[in-house]
mmCIF file of C-alpha atoms in Angstrom:
data_model
loop_
_atom_site.group_PDB
_atom_site.id
_atom_site.type_symbol
_atom_site.label_atom_id
_atom_site.label_comp_id
_atom_site.label_asym_id
_atom_site.label_seq_id
_atom_site.Cartn_x
_atom_site.Cartn_y
_atom_site.Cartn_z
ATOM 1 C CA MET A 1 0.000 0.000 0.000
ATOM 2 C CA ASP A 2 1.306 3.429 -0.946
ATOM 3 C CA ARG A 3 1.212 5.759 2.054
ATOM 4 C CA ILE A 4 1.212 9.547 2.178
ATOM 5 C CA PRO A 5 2.687 11.360 5.204
ATOM 6 C CA VAL A 6 0.179 13.782 6.734
ATOM 7 C CA THR A 7 -0.057 16.156 9.665
ATOM 8 C CA LEU A 8 -2.912 16.997 11.965
ATOM 9 C CA SER A 9 -3.675 20.500 10.703
ATOM 10 C CA ARG A 10 -6.890 21.514 12.449
ATOM 11 C CA ILE A 11 -9.300 20.494 15.187
ATOM 12 C CA ILE A 12 -12.870 21.781 15.353
ATOM 13 C CA ILE A 13 -14.433 21.318 18.781
ATOM 14 C CA ASN A 14 -18.125 22.071 19.255
ATOM 15 C CA GLU A 15 -19.211 21.529 22.844
ATOM 16 C CA ARG A 16 -22.884 21.244 21.813
ATOM 17 C CA SER A 17 -22.277 18.328 19.485
ATOM 18 C CA ASP A 18 -21.024 14.773 19.812
ATOM 19 C CA GLN A 19 -19.267 15.210 16.471
ATOM 20 C CA GLN A 20 -15.899 16.908 16.451
ATOM 21 C CA TYR A 21 -13.653 17.259 13.399
ATOM 22 C CA ILE A 22 -9.965 16.801 12.816
ATOM 23 C CA PHE A 23 -8.292 17.588 9.515
ATOM 24 C CA LEU A 24 -5.350 15.649 8.121
ATOM 25 C CA LYS A 25 -3.207 17.467 5.537
ATOM 26 C CA GLU A 26 -0.527 16.162 3.209
ATOM 27 C CA LYS A 27 2.964 17.085 4.408
ATOM 28 C CA ASP A 28 4.224 17.597 0.862
ATOM 29 C CA GLY A 29 1.011 18.746 -0.791
ATOM 30 C CA ASN A 30 -2.152 20.764 -0.351
ATOM 31 C CA ARG A 31 -4.836 18.116 -0.019
ATOM 32 C CA SER A 32 -6.585 17.581 3.275
ATOM 33 C CA PHE A 33 -9.741 15.985 4.593
ATOM 34 C CA PRO A 34 -11.832 15.863 7.772
ATOM 35 C CA ILE A 35 -12.518 12.908 10.042
ATOM 36 C CA VAL A 36 -15.408 12.993 12.498
ATOM 37 C CA ILE A 37 -14.350 12.016 16.022
ATOM 38 C CA GLY A 38 -15.944 12.053 19.456
ATOM 39 C CA ILE A 39 -15.634 14.779 22.075
ATOM 40 C CA TYR A 40 -13.488 12.584 24.341
ATOM 41 C CA GLU A 41 -10.983 11.840 21.595
ATOM 42 C CA ALA A 42 -10.887 15.531 20.609
ATOM 43 C CA ALA A 43 -10.256 16.468 24.249
ATOM 44 C CA ALA A 44 -7.494 13.848 24.511
ATOM 45 C CA ILE A 45 -5.784 15.168 21.369
ATOM 46 C CA ASP A 46 -6.054 18.708 22.725
ATOM 47 C CA ARG A 47 -4.527 17.590 26.057
ATOM 48 C CA TYR A 48 -1.567 15.913 24.349
ATOM 49 C CA LEU A 49 -0.967 18.903 22.076
ATOM 50 C CA ARG A 50 -0.836 21.139 25.149
ATOM 51 C CA ASN A 51 1.358 18.649 27.067
ATOM 52 C CA PHE A 52 -1.235 18.546 29.844
ATOM 53 C CA VAL A 53 -0.684 15.625 32.215
ATOM 54 C CA THR A 54 -3.614 14.273 34.209
ATOM 55 C CA PRO A 55 -3.070 13.068 37.785
ATOM 56 C CA ARG A 56 -4.087 9.516 36.810
ATOM 57 C CA PRO A 57 -3.773 7.794 33.416
ATOM 58 C CA LEU A 58 -6.721 8.064 31.063
ATOM 59 C CA THR A 59 -7.516 5.424 28.431
ATOM 60 C CA HIS A 60 -4.988 6.575 25.826
ATOM 61 C CA ASP A 61 -2.343 6.945 28.547
ATOM 62 C CA LEU A 62 -3.101 3.387 29.649
ATOM 63 C CA ILE A 63 -2.588 2.043 26.125
ATOM 64 C CA PHE A 64 0.686 3.939 25.830
ATOM 65 C CA ASN A 65 1.795 2.670 29.270
ATOM 66 C CA LEU A 66 0.856 -0.881 28.252
ATOM 67 C CA LEU A 67 3.007 -0.661 25.126
ATOM 68 C CA ASP A 68 5.859 0.749 27.184
ATOM 69 C CA GLY A 69 5.495 -1.989 29.823
ATOM 70 C CA LEU A 70 5.667 -4.643 27.102
ATOM 71 C CA ASN A 71 8.811 -3.034 25.646
ATOM 72 C CA ALA A 72 6.893 -2.233 22.477
ATOM 73 C CA GLU A 73 6.934 1.062 20.620
ATOM 74 C CA LEU A 74 4.352 2.839 18.501
ATOM 75 C CA LYS A 75 6.237 3.595 15.271
ATOM 76 C CA GLY A 76 3.402 5.224 13.352
ATOM 77 C CA ILE A 77 -0.217 5.005 12.321
ATOM 78 C CA THR A 78 -1.943 4.743 8.968
ATOM 79 C CA VAL A 79 -5.487 5.581 7.940
ATOM 80 C CA THR A 80 -5.895 2.601 5.636
ATOM 81 C CA GLU A 81 -9.338 2.716 4.088
ATOM 82 C CA LEU A 82 -12.788 4.237 3.907
ATOM 83 C CA LYS A 83 -15.724 1.802 3.796
ATOM 84 C CA ASN A 84 -19.392 2.772 4.137
ATOM 85 C CA ASP A 85 -18.442 6.274 5.361
ATOM 86 C CA THR A 86 -16.218 4.805 8.101
ATOM 87 C CA TYR A 87 -12.457 5.294 8.200
ATOM 88 C CA TYR A 88 -10.183 2.457 9.291
ATOM 89 C CA ALA A 89 -6.667 2.735 10.671
ATOM 90 C CA VAL A 90 -3.840 0.615 12.019
ATOM 91 C CA LEU A 91 -1.277 1.153 14.736
ATOM 92 C CA GLU A 92 2.228 0.152 13.659
ATOM 93 C CA VAL A 93 3.786 -1.350 16.779
ATOM 94 C CA ARG A 94 7.369 -2.596 16.957
ATOM 95 C CA LYS A 95 8.495 -5.196 19.475
ATOM 96 C CA ASP A 96 11.713 -7.211 19.413
ATOM 97 C CA GLY A 97 12.560 -5.935 15.923
ATOM 98 C CA GLU A 98 9.242 -7.050 14.430
ATOM 99 C CA THR A 99 6.456 -4.670 13.368
ATOM 100 C CA PHE A 100 2.806 -5.558 13.952
ATOM 101 C CA GLU A 101 -0.282 -3.807 12.624
ATOM 102 C CA ILE A 102 -3.153 -3.479 15.085
ATOM 103 C CA ASP A 103 -6.648 -2.450 13.945
ATOM 104 C CA SER A 104 -7.773 0.867 15.442
ATOM 105 C CA ARG A 105 -10.270 3.653 15.064
ATOM 106 C CA PRO A 106 -8.506 6.589 13.388
ATOM 107 C CA SER A 107 -9.390 8.881 16.306
ATOM 108 C CA ASP A 108 -7.620 6.594 18.785
ATOM 109 C CA ALA A 109 -4.689 5.990 16.444
ATOM 110 C CA ILE A 110 -4.192 9.725 15.866
ATOM 111 C CA THR A 111 -4.500 10.453 19.585
ATOM 112 C CA LEU A 112 -1.802 7.869 20.345
ATOM 113 C CA SER A 113 0.422 9.184 17.537
ATOM 114 C CA ILE A 114 0.236 12.709 18.963
ATOM 115 C CA HIS A 115 1.210 11.340 22.386
ATOM 116 C CA ALA A 116 4.057 9.225 20.960
ATOM 117 C CA LYS A 117 5.137 11.951 18.507
ATOM 118 C CA CYS A 118 5.213 9.397 15.701
ATOM 119 C CA PRO A 119 4.284 9.722 12.012
ATOM 120 C CA ILE A 120 0.738 9.737 10.670
ATOM 121 C CA HIS A 121 0.105 8.348 7.185
ATOM 122 C CA VAL A 122 -2.919 7.976 4.936
ATOM 123 C CA SER A 123 -3.158 5.388 2.193
ATOM 124 C CA ALA A 124 -2.894 6.923 -1.269
ATOM 125 C CA GLU A 125 -6.256 5.335 -2.111
ATOM 126 C CA VAL A 126 -7.989 7.151 0.766
ATOM 127 C CA MET A 127 -6.300 10.474 -0.035
ATOM 128 C CA ASP A 128 -7.230 10.161 -3.717
ATOM 129 C CA LYS A 129 -10.834 9.430 -2.743
ATOM 130 C CA VAL A 130 -11.430 12.165 -0.131
ATOM 131 C CA GLY A 131 -8.551 14.647 -0.268
ATOM 132 C CA ALA A 132 -9.540 18.145 -1.354
ATOM 133 C CA LEU A 133 -7.269 21.095 -2.055
ATOM 134 C CA GLU A 134 -9.062 23.340 0.419
ATOM 135 C CA PRO A 135 -11.936 21.706 2.289
ATOM 136 C CA ASP A 136 -14.582 24.246 3.237
ATOM 137 C CA ALA A 137 -14.717 24.246 7.050
ATOM 138 C CA SER A 138 -17.855 26.397 6.936
ATOM 139 C CA GLU A 139 -19.913 23.315 6.118
ATOM 140 C CA PHE A 140 -19.103 21.882 9.542
ATOM 141 C CA GLU A 141 -21.402 22.841 12.392
ATOM 142 C CA MET A 142 -19.480 25.329 14.484
ATOM 143 C CA GLY A 143 -21.633 26.767 17.257
ATOM 144 C CA PRO A 144 -20.028 27.386 20.641
ATOM 145 C CA GLY A 145 -16.637 25.805 20.927
ATOM 146 C CA ALA A 146 -13.288 26.294 19.378
ATOM 147 C CA GLU A 147 -11.615 25.944 16.050
ATOM 148 C CA ILE A 148 -7.968 25.267 16.609
ATOM 149 C CA ASP A 149 -5.559 25.883 13.741
ATOM 150 C CA LEU A 150 -2.505 23.979 14.834
ATOM 151 C CA PRO A 151 0.856 25.744 14.786
ATOM 152 C CA GLY A 152 3.607 24.849 12.390
ATOM 153 C CA PRO A 153 6.973 23.533 13.579
ATOM 154 C CA ASP A 154 8.498 27.031 13.775
ATOM 155 C CA ASP A 155 5.609 28.664 15.650
ATOM 156 C CA GLU A 156 5.939 29.392 19.354
ATOM 157 C CA ILE A 157 3.162 28.175 21.616
ATOM 158 C CA GLU A 158 2.266 29.846 24.890
ATOM 159 C CA LEU A 159 0.760 27.229 27.171
ATOM 160 C CA PRO A 160 -1.552 28.076 30.068
ATOM 161 C CA ASP A 161 -0.158 27.754 33.574
ATOM 162 C CA PRO A 162 -1.494 24.389 34.860
ATOM 163 C CA ASP A 163 -1.247 25.682 38.445
ATOM 164 C CA GLY A 164 -3.042 28.943 37.657
ATOM 165 C CA GLU A 165 -6.520 29.906 38.755
ATOM 166 C CA ILE A 166 -9.541 29.079 36.645
ATOM 167 C CA ASP A 167 -12.601 31.315 36.600
ATOM 168 C CA LEU A 168 -15.720 29.175 36.850
ATOM 169 C CA PRO A 169 -19.194 30.378 35.930
ATOM 170 C CA ASP A 170 -21.697 31.100 38.685
ATOM 171 C CA LEU A 171 -22.756 27.576 39.667
ATOM 172 C CA ASP A 172 -25.455 28.739 42.065
ATOM 173 C CA LYS A 173 -28.091 29.411 39.422
ATOM 174 C CA ASP A 174 -31.817 29.251 40.022
ATOM 175 C CA PHE A 175 -33.261 26.695 37.617
ATOM 176 C CA GLY A 176 -36.814 27.186 38.850
ATOM 177 C CA ASP A 177 -37.043 23.728 40.445
ATOM 178 C CA GLU A 178 -38.061 25.012 43.847
#
């Protein structure tokens, strides 16, 4: 299978929807395409991009810790095919000099690749089928939330202070139940 290196170029998070969007873009080209993912996977990707560490391991941390404990390494991931409007992916795991492919949802595979800082690929067949020169993000439901254009390798990122104070909304609202 011919594979095309891609980067995660954009995340669209809409807190009022279960559907979030990530965009994969060719490293050496201009084609990109969206993949619908869940809010939890979008939040996990956002956490890894911001290097935010939770006090206890979450599911993707557990998988990464399991690989580490087995002396295995995630070498990369590939979005392999699109069938019936569903993307398929594989994790490329190396252990004892041998590489294994493990079936995965693309959202989980991409989340793990961000955490492991390993390459993301898309099969040429998938890119030829769905890649567009400039996908129109306006067709995706935005609403309240965030659209995150990810920085390039030379961009500086200012991360929030994890020990700083957080302003919470007024939680003592009258909902008319009494």
